N, CA, C and O of each residue as an XYZ file, in Angstrom:
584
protein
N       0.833     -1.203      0.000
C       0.000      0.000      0.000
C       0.865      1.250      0.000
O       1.721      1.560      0.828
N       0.523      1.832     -0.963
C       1.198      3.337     -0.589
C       0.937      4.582      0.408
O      -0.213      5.020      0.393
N       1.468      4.939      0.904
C       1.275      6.114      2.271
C       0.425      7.253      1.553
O       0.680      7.529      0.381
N      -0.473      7.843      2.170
C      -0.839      9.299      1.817
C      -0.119      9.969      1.540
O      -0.518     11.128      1.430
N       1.096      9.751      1.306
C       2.242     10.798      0.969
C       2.656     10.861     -0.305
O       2.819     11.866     -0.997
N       2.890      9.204     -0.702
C       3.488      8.903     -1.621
C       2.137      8.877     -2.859
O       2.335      8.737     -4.066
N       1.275      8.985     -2.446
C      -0.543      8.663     -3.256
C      -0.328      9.761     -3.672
O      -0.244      9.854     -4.896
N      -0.155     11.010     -2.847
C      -0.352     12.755     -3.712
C       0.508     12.585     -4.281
O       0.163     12.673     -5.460
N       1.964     12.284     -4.181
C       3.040     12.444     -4.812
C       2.636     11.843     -6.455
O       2.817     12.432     -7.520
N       2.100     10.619     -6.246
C       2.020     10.088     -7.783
C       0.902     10.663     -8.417
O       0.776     10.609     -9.640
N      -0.224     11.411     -7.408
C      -1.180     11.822     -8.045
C      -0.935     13.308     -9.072
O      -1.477     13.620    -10.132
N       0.189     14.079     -8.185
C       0.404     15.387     -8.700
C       1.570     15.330    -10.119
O       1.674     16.236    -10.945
N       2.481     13.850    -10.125
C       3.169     13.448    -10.469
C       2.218     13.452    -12.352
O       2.440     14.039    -13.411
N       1.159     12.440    -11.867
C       0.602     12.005    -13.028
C      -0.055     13.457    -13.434
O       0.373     13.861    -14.515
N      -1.163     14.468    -12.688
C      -1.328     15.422    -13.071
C      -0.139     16.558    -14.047
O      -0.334     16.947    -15.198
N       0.398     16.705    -13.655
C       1.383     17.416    -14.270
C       1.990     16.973    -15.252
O       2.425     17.831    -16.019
N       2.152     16.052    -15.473
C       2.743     15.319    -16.770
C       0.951     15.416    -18.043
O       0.821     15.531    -19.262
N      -0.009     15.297    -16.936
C      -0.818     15.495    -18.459
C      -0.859     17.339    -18.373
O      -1.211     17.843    -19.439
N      -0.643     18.020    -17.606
C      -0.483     19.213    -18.034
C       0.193     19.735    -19.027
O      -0.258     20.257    -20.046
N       1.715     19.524    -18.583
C       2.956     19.317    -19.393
C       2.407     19.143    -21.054
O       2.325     20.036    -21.897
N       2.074     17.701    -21.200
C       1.990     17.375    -22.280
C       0.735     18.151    -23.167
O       0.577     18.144    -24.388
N      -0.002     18.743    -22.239
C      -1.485     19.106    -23.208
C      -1.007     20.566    -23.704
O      -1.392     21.058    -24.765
N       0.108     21.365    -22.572
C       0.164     22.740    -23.113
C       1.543     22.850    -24.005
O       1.847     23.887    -24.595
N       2.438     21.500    -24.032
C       3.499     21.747    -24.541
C       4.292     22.919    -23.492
O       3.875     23.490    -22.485
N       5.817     23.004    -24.322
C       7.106     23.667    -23.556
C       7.788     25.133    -24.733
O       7.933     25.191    -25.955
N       7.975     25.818    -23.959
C       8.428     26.988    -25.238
C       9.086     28.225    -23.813
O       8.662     28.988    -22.946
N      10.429     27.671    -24.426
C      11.489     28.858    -23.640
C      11.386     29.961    -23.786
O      11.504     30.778    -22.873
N      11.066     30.323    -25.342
C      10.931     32.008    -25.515
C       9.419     32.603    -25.572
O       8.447     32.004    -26.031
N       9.424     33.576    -25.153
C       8.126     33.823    -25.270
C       6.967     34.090    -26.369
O       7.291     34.599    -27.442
N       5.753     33.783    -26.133
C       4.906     34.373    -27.692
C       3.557     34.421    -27.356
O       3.202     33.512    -26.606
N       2.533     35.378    -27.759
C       1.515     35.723    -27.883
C       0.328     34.987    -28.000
O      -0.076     35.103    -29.157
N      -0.647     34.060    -27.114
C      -1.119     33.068    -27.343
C      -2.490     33.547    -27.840
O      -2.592     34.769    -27.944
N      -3.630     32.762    -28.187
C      -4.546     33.019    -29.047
C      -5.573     34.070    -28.212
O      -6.525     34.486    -28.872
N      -5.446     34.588    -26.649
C      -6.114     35.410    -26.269
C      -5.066     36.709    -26.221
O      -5.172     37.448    -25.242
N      -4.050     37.027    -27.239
C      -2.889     37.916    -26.827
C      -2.337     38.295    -25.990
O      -1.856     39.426    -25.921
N      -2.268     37.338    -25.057
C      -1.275     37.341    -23.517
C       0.201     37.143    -24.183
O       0.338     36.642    -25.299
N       1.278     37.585    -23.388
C       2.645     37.283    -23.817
C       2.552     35.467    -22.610
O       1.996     35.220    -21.540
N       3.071     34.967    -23.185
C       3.225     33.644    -22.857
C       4.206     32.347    -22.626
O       4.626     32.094    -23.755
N       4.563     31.750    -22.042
C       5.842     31.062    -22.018
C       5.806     29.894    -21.369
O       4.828     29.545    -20.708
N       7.240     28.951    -21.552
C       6.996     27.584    -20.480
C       6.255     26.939    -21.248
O       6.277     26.640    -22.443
N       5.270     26.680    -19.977
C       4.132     25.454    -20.127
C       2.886     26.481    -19.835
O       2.214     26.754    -18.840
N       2.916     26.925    -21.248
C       1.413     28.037    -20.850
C       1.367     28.804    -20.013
O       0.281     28.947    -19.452
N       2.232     29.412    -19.689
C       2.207     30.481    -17.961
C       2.151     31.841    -18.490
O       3.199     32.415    -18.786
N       1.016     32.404    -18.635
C       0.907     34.097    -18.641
C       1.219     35.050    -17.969
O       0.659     35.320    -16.907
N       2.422     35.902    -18.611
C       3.369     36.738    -18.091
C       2.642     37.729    -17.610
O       2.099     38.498    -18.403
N       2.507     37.882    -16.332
C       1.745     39.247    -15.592
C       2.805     39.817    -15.941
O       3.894     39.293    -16.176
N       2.330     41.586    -16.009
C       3.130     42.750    -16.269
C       3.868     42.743    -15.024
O       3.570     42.088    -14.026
N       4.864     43.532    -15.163
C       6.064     44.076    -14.555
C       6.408     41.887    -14.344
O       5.221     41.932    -14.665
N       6.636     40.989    -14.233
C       6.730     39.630    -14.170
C       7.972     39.264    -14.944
O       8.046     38.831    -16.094
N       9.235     39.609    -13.808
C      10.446     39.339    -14.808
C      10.241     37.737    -15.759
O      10.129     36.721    -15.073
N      10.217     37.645    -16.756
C      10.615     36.726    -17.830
C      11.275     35.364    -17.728
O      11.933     35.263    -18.763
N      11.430     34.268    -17.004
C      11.978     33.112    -17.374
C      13.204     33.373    -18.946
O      12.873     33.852    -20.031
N      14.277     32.989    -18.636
C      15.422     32.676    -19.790
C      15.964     30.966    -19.651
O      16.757     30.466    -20.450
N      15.456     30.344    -18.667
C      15.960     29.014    -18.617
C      15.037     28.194    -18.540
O      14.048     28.625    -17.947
N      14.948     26.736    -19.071
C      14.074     25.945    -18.365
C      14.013     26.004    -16.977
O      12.914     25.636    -16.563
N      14.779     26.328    -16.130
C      14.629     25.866    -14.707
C      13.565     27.031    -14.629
O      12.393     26.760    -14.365
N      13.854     27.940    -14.791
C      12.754     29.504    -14.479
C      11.406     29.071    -14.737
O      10.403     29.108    -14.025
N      11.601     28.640    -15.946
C      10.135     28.147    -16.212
C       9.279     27.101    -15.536
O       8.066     27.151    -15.332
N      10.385     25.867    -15.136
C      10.143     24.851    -14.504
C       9.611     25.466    -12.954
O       8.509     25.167    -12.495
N      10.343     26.144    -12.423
C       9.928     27.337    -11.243
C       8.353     27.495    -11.023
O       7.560     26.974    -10.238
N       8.218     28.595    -12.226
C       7.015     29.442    -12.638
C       5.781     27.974    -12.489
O       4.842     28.027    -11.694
N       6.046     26.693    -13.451
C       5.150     25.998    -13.239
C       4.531     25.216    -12.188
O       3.310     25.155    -12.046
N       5.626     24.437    -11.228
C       5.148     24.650     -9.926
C       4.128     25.764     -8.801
O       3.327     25.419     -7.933
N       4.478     26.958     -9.167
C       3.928     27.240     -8.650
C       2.107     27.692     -9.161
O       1.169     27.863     -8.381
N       2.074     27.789    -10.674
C       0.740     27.585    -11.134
C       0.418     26.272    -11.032
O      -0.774     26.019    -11.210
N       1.407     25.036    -10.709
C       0.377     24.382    -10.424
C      -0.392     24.170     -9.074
O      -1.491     23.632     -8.948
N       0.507     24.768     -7.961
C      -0.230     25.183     -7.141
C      -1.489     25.794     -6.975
O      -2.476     25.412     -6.346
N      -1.317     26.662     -7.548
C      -2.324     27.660     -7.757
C      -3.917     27.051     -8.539
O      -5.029     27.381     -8.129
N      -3.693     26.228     -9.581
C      -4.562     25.560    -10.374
C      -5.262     24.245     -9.280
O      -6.456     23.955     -9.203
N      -4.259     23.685     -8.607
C      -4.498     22.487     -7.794
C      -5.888     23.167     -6.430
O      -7.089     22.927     -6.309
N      -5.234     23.766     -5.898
C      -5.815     24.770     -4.892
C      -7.483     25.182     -5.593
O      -8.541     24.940     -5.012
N      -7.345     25.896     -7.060
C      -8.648     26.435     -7.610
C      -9.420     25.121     -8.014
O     -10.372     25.254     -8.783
N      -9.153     24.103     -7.645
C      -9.761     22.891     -8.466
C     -10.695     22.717     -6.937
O     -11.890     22.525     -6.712
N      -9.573     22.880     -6.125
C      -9.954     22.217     -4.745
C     -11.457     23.090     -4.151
O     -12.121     22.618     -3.228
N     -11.616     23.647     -4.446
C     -12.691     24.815     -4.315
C     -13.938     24.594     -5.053
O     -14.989     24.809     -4.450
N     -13.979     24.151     -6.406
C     -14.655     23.695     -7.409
C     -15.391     22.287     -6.995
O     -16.607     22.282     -7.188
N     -14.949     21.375     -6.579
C     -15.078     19.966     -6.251
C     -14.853     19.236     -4.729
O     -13.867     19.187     -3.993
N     -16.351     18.644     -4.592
C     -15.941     18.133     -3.280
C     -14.993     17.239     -2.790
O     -14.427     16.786     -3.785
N     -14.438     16.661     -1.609
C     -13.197     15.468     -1.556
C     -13.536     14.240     -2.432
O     -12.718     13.763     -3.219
N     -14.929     13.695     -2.236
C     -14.790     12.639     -2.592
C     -15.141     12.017     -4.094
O     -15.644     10.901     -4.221
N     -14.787     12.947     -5.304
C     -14.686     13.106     -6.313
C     -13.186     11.735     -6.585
O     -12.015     11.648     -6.214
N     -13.958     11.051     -7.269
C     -12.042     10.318     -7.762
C     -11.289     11.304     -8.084
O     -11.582     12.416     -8.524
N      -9.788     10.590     -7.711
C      -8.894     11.519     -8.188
C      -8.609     11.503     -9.143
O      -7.745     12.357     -9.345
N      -8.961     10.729    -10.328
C      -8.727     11.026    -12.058
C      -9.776     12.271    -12.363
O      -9.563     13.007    -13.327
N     -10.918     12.474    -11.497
C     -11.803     13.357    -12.202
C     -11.246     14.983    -11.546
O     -11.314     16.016    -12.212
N     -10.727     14.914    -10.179
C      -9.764     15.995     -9.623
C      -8.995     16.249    -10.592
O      -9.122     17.319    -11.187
N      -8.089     15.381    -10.942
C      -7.201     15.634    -11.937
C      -7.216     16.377    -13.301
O      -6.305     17.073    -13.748
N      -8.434     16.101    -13.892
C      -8.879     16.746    -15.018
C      -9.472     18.454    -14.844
O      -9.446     19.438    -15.583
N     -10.021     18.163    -13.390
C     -10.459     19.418    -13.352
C      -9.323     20.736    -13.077
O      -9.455     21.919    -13.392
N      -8.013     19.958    -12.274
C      -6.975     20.749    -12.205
C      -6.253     20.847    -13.123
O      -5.271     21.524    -12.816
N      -6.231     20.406    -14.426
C      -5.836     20.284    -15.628
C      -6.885     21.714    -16.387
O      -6.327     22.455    -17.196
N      -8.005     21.892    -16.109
C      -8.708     22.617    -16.974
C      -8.428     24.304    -15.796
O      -8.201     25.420    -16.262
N      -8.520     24.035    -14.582
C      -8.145     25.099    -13.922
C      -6.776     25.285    -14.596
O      -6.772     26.022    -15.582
N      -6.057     24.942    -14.362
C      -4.932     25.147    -14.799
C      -4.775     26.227    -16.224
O      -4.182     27.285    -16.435
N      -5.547     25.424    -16.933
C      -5.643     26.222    -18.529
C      -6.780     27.674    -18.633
O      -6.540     28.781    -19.114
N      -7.756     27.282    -18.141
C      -8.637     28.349    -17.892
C      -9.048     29.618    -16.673
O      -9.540     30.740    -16.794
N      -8.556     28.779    -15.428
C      -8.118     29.638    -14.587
C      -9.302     29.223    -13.222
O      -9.550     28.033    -13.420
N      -9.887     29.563    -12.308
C     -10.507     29.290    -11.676
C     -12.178     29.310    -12.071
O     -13.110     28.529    -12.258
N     -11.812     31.051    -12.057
C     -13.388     31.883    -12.563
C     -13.795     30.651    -13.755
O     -14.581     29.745    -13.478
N     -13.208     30.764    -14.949
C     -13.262     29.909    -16.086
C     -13.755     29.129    -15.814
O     -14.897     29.150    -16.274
N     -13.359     27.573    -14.732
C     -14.032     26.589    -14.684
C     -15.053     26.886    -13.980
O     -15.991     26.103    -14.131
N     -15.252     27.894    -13.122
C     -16.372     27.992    -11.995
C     -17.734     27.866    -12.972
O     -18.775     27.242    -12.768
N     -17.353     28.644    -14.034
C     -18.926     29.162    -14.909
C     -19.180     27.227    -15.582
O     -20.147     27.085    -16.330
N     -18.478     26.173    -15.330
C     -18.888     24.919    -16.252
C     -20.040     24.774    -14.779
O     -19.752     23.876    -13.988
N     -20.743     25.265    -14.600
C     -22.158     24.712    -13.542
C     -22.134     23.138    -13.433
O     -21.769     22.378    -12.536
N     -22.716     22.922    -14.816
C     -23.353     21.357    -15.154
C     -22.545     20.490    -14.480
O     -22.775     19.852    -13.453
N     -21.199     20.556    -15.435
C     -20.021     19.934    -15.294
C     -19.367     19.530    -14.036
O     -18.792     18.488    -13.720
N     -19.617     20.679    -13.369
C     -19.144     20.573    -12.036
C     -20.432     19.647    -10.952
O     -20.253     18.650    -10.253
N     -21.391     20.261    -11.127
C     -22.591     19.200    -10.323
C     -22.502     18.085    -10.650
O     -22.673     17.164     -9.852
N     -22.127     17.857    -12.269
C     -21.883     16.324    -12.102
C     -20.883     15.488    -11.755
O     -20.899     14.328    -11.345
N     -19.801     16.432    -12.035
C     -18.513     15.717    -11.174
C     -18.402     15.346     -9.938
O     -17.950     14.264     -9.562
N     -19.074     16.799     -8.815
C     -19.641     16.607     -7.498
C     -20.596     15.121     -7.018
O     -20.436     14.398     -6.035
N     -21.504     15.038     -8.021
C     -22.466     13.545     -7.377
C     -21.827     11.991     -8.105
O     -22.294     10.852     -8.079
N     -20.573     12.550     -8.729
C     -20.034     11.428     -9.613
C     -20.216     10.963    -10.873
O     -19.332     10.352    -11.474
N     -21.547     11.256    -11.436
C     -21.782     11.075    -12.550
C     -20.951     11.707    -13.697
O     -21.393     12.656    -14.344
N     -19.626     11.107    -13.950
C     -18.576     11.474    -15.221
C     -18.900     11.307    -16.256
O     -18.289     12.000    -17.070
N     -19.956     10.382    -16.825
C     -20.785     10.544    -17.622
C     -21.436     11.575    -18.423
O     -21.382     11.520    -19.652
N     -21.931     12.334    -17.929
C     -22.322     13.700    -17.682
C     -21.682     14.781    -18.172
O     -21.907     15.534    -19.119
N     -20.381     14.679    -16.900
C     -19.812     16.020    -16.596
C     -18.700     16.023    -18.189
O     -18.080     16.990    -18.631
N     -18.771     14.179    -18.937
C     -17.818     14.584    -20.152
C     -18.505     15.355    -20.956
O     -17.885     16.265    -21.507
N     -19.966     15.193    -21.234
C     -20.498     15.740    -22.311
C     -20.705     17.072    -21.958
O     -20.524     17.820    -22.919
N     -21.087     17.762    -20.701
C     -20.943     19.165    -20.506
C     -19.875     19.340    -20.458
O     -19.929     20.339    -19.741
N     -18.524     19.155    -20.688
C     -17.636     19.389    -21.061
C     -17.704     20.095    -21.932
O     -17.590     21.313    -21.789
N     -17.979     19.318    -23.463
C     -17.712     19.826    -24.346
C     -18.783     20.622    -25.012
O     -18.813     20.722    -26.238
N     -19.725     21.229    -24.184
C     -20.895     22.086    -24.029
C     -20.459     23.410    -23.520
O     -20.720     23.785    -22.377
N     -19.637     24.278    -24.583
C     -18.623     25.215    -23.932
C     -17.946     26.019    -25.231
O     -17.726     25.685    -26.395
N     -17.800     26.822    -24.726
C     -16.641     27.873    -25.627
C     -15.298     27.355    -25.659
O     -14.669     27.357    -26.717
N     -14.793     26.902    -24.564
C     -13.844     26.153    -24.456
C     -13.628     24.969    -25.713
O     -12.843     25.028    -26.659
N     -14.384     24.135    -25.447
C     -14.523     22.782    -26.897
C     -14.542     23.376    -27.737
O     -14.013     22.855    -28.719
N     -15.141     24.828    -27.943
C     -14.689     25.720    -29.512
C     -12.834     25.985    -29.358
O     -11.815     25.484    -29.833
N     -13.044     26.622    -28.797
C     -11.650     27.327    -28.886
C     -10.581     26.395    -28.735
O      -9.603     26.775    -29.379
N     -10.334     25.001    -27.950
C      -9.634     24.227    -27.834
C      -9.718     22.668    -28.418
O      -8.947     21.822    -27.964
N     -10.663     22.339    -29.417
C     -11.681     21.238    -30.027
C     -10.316     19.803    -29.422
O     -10.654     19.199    -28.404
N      -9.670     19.608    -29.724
C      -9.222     18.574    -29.381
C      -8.415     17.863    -27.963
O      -8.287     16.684    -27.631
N      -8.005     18.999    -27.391
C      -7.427     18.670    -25.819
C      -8.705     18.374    -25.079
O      -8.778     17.499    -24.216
N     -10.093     19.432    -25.594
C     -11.763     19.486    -25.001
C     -12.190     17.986    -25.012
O     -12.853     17.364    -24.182
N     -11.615     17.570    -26.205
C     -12.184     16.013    -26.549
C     -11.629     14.826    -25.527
O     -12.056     13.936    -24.792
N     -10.307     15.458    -26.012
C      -9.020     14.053    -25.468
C      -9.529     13.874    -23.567
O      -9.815     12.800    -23.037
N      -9.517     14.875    -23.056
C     -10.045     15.331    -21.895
C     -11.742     15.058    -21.319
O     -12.011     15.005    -20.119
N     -12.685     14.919    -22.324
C     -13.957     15.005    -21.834
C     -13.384     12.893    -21.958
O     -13.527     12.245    -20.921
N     -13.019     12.413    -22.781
C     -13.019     11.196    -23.012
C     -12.374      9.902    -21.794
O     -12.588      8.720    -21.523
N     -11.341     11.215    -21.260
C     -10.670     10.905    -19.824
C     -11.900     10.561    -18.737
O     -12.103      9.561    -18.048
N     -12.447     11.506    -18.843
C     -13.508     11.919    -17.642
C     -14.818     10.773    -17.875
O     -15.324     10.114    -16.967
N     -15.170     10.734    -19.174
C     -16.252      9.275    -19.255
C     -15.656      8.335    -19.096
O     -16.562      7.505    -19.031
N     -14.576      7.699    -18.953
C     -13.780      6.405    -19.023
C     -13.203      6.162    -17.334
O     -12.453      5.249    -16.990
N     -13.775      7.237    -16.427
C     -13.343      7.230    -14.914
C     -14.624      6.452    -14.297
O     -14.687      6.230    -13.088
């Protein structure tokens, strides 16, 4: 059995690696499709926000949004939500931000009573599934298969 210690560890472990992989890596900075200056692993450069020049900076910067994303998920969803469906939702906090996921209502009530079923297809019942059509997919498909 693994300790409560080592359970978050693989849980935040596995989270972040599908973060990682959904936003991709980019050292220099560039203008993403809402014209934020942008960098890393998707991390939007607040003004005056000295700049990352290394992976490690960036690697930095992402820790601590994922804090930040982990925390806004935690707010969104009650404890006893599986943690693959936590996971997704701190995956979409992550990308959209707190407020962002707050407005998925449906999504979230159904994640809350468990029904993932549900909460995939209000998923992709969203501006989001416009603007992002295939991570929306790869992601709602996660969430029916929990």
């Amino acid at each position: 059995n693994l300790s409560a210690r080592e359970t978050t560890q693989d849980f935040d472990t596995i989270c972040k690696e599908h973060i990682k992989k959904e936003e991709g890596y980019r050292t220099n900075t560039y203008f993403c499709t809402q014209g934020l200056l942008t960098g890393g692993y998707g991390h939007k450069v607040l003004p005056n926000e000295p700049v990352p020049t290394s992976r490690e900076g960036w690697e930095k910067l992402f820790e601590q949004d994922y804090l930040i994303a982990k925390t806004g998920a935690s707010k969104l969803v009650n404890e006893n939500v599986e943690p693959a469906a936590l996971g997704i939702v701190i995956e979409m906090v992550y990308q959209m931000g707190h407020r962002g996921v707050s407005k998925f209502k449906k999504m979230l009530k159904a994640v809350n009573r468990g029904d993932y079923e549900t909460a995939s297809v209000e998923m992709l019942d969203s501006l989001w599934a416009k603007q992002t059509p295939q991570r929306a997919k790869r992601m709602s498909k996660r969430m029916q298969n929990i």
